[in-house]
Short mmCIF file of C-alpha atoms and ligand atoms in Angstrom, two decimals:
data_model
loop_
_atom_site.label_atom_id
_atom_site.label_comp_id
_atom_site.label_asym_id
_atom_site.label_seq_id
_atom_site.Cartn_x
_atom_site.Cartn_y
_atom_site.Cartn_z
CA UNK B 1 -31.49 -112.45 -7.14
CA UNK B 2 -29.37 -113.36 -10.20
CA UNK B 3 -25.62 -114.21 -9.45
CA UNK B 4 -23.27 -112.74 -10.71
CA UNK B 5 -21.35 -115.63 -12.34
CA UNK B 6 -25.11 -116.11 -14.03
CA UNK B 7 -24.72 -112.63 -15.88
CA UNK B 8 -21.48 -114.30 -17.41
CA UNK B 9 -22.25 -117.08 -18.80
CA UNK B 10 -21.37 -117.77 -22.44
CA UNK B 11 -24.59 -119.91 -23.11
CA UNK B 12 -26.78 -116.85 -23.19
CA UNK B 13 -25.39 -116.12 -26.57
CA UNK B 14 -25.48 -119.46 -28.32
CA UNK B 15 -27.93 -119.45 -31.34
CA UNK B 16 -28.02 -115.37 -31.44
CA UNK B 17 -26.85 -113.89 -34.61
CA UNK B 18 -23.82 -111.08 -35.21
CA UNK B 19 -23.10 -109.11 -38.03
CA UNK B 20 -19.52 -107.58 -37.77
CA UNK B 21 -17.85 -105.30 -40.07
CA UNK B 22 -14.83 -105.90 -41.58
CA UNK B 23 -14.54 -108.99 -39.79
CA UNK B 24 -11.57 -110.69 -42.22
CA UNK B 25 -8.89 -108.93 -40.26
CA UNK B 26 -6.98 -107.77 -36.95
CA UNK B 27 -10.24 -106.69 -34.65
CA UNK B 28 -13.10 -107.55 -36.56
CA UNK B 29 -11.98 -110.92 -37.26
CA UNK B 30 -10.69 -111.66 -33.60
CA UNK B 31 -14.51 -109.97 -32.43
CA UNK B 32 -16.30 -112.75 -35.32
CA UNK B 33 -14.10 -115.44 -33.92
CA UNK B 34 -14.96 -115.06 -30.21
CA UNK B 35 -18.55 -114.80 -30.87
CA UNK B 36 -18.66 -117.71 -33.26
CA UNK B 37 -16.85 -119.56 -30.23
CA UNK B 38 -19.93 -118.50 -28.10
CA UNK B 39 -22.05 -120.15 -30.34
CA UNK B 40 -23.34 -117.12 -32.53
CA UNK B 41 -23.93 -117.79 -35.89
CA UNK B 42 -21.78 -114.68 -37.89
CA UNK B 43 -22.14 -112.62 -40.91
CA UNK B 44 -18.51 -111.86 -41.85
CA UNK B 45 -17.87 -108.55 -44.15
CA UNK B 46 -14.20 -107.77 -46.05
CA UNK B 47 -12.95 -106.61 -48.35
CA UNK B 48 -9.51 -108.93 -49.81
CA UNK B 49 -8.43 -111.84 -51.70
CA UNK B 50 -11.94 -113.75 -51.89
CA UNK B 51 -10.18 -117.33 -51.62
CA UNK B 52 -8.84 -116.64 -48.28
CA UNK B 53 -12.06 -115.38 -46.96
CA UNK B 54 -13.96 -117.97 -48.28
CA UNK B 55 -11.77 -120.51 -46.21
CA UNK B 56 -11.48 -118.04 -43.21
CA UNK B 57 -15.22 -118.51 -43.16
CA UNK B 58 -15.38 -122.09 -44.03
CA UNK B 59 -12.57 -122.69 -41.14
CA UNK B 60 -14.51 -120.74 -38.99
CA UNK B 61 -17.90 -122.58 -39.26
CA UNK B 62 -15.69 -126.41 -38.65
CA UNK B 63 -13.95 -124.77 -35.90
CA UNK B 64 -17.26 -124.04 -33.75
CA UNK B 65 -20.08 -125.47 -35.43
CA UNK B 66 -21.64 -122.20 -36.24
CA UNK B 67 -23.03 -120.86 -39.75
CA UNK B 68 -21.13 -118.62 -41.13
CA UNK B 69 -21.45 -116.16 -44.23
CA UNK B 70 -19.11 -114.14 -46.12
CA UNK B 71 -20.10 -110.53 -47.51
CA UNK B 72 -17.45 -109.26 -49.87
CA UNK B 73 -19.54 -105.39 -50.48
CA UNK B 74 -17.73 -102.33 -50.03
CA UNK B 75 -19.39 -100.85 -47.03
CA UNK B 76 -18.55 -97.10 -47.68
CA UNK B 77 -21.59 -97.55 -49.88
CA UNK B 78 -25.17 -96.95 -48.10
CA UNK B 79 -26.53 -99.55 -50.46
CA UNK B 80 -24.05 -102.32 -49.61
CA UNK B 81 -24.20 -101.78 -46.55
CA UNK B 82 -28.52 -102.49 -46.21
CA UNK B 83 -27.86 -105.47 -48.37
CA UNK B 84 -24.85 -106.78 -46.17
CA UNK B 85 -27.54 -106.42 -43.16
CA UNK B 86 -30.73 -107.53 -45.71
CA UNK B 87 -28.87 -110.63 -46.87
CA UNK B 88 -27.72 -111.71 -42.71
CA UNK B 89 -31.08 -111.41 -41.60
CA UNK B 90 -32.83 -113.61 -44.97
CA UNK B 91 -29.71 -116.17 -43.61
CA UNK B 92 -30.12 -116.53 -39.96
CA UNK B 93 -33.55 -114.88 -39.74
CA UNK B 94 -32.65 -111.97 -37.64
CA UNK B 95 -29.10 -109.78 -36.57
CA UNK B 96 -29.11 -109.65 -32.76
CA UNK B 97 -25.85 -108.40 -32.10
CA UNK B 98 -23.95 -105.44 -34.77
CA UNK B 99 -20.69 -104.75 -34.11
CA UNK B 100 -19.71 -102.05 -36.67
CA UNK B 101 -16.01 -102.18 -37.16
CA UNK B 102 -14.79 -102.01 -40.57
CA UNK B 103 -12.75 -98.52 -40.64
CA UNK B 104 -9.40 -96.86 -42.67
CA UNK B 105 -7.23 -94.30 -41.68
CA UNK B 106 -5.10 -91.97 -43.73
CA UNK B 107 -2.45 -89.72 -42.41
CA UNK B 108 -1.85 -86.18 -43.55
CA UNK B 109 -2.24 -82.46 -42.59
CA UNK B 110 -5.82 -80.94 -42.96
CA UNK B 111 -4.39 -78.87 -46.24
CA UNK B 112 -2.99 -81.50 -47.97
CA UNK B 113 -5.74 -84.53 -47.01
CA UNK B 114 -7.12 -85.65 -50.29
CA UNK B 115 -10.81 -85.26 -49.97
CA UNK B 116 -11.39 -88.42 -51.28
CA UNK B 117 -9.72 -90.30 -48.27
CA UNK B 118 -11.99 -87.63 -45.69
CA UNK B 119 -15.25 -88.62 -48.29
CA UNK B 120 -13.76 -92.75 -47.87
CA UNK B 121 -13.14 -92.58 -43.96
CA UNK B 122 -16.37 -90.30 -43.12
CA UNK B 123 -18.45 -92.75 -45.11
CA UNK B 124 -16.70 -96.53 -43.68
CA UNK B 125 -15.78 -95.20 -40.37
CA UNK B 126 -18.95 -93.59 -39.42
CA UNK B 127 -21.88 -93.37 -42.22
CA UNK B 128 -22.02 -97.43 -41.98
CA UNK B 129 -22.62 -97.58 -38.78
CA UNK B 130 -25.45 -95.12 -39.44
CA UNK B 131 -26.78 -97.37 -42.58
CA UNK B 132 -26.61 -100.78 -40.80
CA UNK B 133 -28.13 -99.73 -37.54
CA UNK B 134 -30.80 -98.36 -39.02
CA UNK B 135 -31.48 -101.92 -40.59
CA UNK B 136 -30.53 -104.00 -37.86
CA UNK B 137 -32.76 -102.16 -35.39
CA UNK B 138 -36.57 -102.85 -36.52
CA UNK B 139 -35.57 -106.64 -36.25
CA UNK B 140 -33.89 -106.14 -32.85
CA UNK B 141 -36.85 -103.83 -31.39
CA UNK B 142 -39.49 -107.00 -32.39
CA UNK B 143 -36.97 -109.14 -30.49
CA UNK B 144 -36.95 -106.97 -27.41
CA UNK B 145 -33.31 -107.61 -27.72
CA UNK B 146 -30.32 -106.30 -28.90
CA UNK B 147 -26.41 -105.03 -29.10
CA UNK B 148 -24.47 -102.63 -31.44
CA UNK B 149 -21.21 -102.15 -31.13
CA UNK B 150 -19.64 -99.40 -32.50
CA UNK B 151 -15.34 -99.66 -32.36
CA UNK B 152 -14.60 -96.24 -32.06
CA UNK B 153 -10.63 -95.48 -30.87
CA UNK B 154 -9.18 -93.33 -28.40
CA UNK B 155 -9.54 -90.97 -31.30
CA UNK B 156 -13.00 -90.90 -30.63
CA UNK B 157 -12.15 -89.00 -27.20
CA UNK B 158 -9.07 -87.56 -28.25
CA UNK B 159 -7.63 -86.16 -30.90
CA UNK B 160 -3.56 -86.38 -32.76
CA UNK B 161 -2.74 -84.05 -35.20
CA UNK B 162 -2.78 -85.52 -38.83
CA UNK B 163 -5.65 -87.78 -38.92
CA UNK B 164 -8.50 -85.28 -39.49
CA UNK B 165 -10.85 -87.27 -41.31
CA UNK B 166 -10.44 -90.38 -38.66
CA UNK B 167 -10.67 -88.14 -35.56
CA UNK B 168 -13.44 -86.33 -37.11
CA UNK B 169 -15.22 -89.81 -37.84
CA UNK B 170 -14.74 -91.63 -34.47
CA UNK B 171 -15.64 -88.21 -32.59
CA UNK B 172 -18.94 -88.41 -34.39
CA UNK B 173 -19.16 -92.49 -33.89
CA UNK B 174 -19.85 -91.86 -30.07
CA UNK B 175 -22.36 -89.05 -30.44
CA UNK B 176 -24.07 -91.42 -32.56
CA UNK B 177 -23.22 -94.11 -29.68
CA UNK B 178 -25.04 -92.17 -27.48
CA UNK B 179 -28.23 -90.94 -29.08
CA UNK B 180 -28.78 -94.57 -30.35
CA UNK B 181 -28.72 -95.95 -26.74
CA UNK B 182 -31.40 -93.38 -25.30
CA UNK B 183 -33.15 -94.29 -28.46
CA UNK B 184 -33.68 -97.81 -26.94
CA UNK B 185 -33.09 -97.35 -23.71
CA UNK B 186 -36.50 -98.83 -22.92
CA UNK B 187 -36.09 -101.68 -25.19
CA UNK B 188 -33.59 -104.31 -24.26
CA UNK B 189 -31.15 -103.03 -27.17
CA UNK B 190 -27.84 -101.36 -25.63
CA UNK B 191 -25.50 -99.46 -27.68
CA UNK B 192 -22.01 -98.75 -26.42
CA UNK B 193 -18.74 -97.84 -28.23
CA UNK B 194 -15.00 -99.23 -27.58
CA UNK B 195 -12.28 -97.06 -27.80
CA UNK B 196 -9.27 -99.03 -28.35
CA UNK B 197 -5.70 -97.68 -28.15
CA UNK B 198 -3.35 -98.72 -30.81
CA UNK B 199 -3.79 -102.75 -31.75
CA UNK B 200 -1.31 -104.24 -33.26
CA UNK B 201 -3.28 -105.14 -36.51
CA UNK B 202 -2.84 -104.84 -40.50
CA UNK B 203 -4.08 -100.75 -40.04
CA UNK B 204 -1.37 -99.89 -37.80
CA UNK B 205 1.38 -102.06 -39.61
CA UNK B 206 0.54 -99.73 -41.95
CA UNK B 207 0.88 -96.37 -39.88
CA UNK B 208 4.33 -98.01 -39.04
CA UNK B 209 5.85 -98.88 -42.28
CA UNK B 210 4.58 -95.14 -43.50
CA UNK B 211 5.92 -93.32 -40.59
CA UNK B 212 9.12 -95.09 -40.53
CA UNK B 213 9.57 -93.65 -44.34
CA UNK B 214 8.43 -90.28 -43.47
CA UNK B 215 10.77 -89.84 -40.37
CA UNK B 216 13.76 -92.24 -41.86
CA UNK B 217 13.39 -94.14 -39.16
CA UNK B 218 13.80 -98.05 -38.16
CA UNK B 219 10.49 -99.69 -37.89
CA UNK B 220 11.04 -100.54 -34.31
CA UNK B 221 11.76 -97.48 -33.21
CA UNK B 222 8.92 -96.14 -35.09
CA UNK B 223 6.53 -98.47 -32.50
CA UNK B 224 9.02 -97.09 -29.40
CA UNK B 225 9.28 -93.24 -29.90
CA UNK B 226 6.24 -92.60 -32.11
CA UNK B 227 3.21 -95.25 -31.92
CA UNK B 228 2.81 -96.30 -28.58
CA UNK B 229 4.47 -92.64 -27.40
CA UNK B 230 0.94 -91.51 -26.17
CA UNK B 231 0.37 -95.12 -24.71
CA UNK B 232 1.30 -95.02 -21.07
CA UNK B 233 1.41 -98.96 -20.83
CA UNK B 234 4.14 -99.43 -23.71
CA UNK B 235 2.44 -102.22 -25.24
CA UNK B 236 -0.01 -103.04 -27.87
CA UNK B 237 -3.99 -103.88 -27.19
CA UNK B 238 -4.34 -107.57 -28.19
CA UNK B 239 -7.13 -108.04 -30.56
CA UNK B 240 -8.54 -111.15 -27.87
CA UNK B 241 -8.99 -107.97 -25.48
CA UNK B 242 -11.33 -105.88 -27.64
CA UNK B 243 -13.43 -109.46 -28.64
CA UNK B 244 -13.41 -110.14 -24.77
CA UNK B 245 -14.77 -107.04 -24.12
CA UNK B 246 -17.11 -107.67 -26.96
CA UNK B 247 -18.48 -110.90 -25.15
CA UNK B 248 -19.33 -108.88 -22.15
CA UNK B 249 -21.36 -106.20 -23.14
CA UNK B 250 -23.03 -109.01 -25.06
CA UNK B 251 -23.38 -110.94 -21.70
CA UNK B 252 -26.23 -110.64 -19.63
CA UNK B 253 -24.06 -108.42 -17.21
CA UNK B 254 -23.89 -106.02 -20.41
CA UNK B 255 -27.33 -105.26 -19.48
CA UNK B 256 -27.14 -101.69 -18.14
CA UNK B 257 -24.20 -100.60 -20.11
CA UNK B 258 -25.42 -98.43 -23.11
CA UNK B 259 -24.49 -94.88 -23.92
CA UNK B 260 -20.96 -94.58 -23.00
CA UNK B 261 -17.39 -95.08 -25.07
CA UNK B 262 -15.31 -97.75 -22.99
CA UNK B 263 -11.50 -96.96 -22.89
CA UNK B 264 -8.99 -100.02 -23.91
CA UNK B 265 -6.23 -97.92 -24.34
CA UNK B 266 -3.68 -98.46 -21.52
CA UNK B 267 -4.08 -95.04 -19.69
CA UNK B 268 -3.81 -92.90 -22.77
CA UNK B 269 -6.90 -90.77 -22.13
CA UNK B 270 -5.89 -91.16 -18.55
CA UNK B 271 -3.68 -87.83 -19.15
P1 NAD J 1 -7.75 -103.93 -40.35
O1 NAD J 1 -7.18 -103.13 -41.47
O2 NAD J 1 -6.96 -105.07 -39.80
O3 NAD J 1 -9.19 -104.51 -40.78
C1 NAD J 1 -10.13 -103.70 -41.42
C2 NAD J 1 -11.27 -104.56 -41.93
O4 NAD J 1 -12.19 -103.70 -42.61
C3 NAD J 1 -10.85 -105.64 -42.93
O5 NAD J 1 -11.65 -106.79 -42.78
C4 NAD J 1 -11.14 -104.96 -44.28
O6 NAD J 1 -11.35 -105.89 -45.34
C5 NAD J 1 -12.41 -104.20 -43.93
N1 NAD J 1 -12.67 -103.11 -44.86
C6 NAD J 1 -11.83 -102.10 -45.20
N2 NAD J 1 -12.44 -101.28 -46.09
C7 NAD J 1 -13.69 -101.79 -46.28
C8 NAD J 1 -14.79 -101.41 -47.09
N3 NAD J 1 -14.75 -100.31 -47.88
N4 NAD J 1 -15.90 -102.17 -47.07
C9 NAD J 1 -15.96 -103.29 -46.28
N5 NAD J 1 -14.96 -103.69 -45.49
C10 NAD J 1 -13.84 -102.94 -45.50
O7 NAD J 1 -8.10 -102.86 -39.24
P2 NAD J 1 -8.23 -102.96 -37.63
O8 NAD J 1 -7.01 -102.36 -37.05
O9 NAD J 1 -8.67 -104.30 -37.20
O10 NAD J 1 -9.38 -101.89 -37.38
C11 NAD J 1 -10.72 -102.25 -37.16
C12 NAD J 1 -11.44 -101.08 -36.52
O11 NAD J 1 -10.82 -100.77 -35.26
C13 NAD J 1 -11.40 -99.79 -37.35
O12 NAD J 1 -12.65 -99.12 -37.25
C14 NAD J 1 -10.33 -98.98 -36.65
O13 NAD J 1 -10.52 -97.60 -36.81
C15 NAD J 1 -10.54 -99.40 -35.20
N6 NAD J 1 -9.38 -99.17 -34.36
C16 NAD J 1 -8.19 -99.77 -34.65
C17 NAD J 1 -7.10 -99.51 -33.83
C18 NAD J 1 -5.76 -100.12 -34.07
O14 NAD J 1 -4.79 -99.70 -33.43
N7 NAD J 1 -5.63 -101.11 -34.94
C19 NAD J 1 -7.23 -98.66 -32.72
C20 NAD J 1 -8.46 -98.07 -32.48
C21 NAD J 1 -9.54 -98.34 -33.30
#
């Protein structure tokens, strides 16, 4: 019988390969660092000032004596997204692990959302994940092996009012979560979705500054009264939590976990 400390261990990921999504920034980049520190070679993708993600990826390839690459396509598009996945698997040879995370958020009432934020956040938020499974999984089936990711939200499972598009997208992220893993079910590839709660990361610093305009409020008291208001624990998710929790599904102990949405929300959809 395998112990359980066994299904832990970090050594059964070193030498895989991970593609993650908008991985210069808050989650993505805190889910590329842990697996690069697990020995995973890592495709980052980002959008941003192209200096400091070339030395975000050259720091992280010193740091843990991984290879890194840096994809700089915008990943709303179905066609940058198959060469974002293409151009990983011609580096390292395959993608073993996809963790699709790269996502915006707009705020606004249904009549006045602009469509082209809903066509923008349909498209990143959910339609990649579509696009780069579907290229990541022939690879992974011939492997026998395999993990995608999805980083849904709590608005995946819940909904707020004013984020249509978002709520609309992350909803659909798990249904697709779910028919992907009975897809494979019978093929060593899991698929599972996160559902974080609010992480203190460049999106929300956004929400904050934004909101704190709209209701002429202090910034602070914008986090207090209106951010973490449907967050029972009163504190932000720490990025390391999410990448933790990244590391374990991609664990041997991950195994048997496929299909569901896992909650990292401090008891919001507890209610
Ligand atoms: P972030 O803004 O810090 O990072 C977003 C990343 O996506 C960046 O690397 C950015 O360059 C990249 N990106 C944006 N548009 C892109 C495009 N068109 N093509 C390619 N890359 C693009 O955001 P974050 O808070 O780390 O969010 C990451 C994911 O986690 C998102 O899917 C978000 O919905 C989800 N999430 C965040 C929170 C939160 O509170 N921060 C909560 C739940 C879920």
């Amino acid at each position: 019988m395998t112990s359980a400390s066994r299904l832990l261990s970090p050594e059964s990921l070193r030498g895989k390969t991970a593609a993650v999504t908008g991985s210069t920034s808050g989650i993505g980049l805190a889910v590329a660092e842990a697996l690069a520190s697990a020995g995973c070679n890592v495709a980052l993708s980002g959008l941003g000032d192209p200096a400091a993600n070339e030395a975000l990826r050259a720091r992280l390839e010193a740091d843990h004596g991984v290879k890194v690459t840096l994809n700089s396509g915008d990943l709303s598009k179905p066609a940058e997204v198959r060469a974002y996945i293409e151009d990983a698997i011609a580096a390292f040879g395959a993608v073993d692990i996809l963790v699709n995370n790269a996502g915006v958020q707009h705020v606004s009432a249904v009549e006045d959302f602009p469509d082209d934020r809903w066509e923008l956040i349909l498209a990143l938020n959910l339609s990649a994940a579509f696009y780069a499974t579907k290229a990541a999984l022939p690879g992974m089936k011939a492997r026998g092996w395999g993990r995608i990711i999805n980083i849904a939200s709590a608005h995946g499972l819940v909904a707020s009012p004013f984020k249509s598009a978002y709520v609309a997208a992350k909803h659909g992220l798990i249904g697709f979560t779910r028919t992907v893993a009975l897809e494979c079910a019978e093929t060593g590839i899991t698929c599972t979705a996160i559902c974080p709660g609010y992480v203190n990361t460049p999106l929300v610093q956004g929400q904050i500054r934004d909101q704190a305009v709209a209701h002429n409020m202090s910034e602070d008291r914008v986090v207090r009264e209106v951010i973490l208001a449907a967050q029972p624990s009163k504190r932000f998710v720490e990025p390391a939590e999410i990448a933790a929790t990244v590391l374990f599904l991609c664990s041997p102990a991950g195994a048997s976990i496929t299909g569901v949405p896992l909650s990292l929300d401090g008891g919001w959809t507890a209610r």
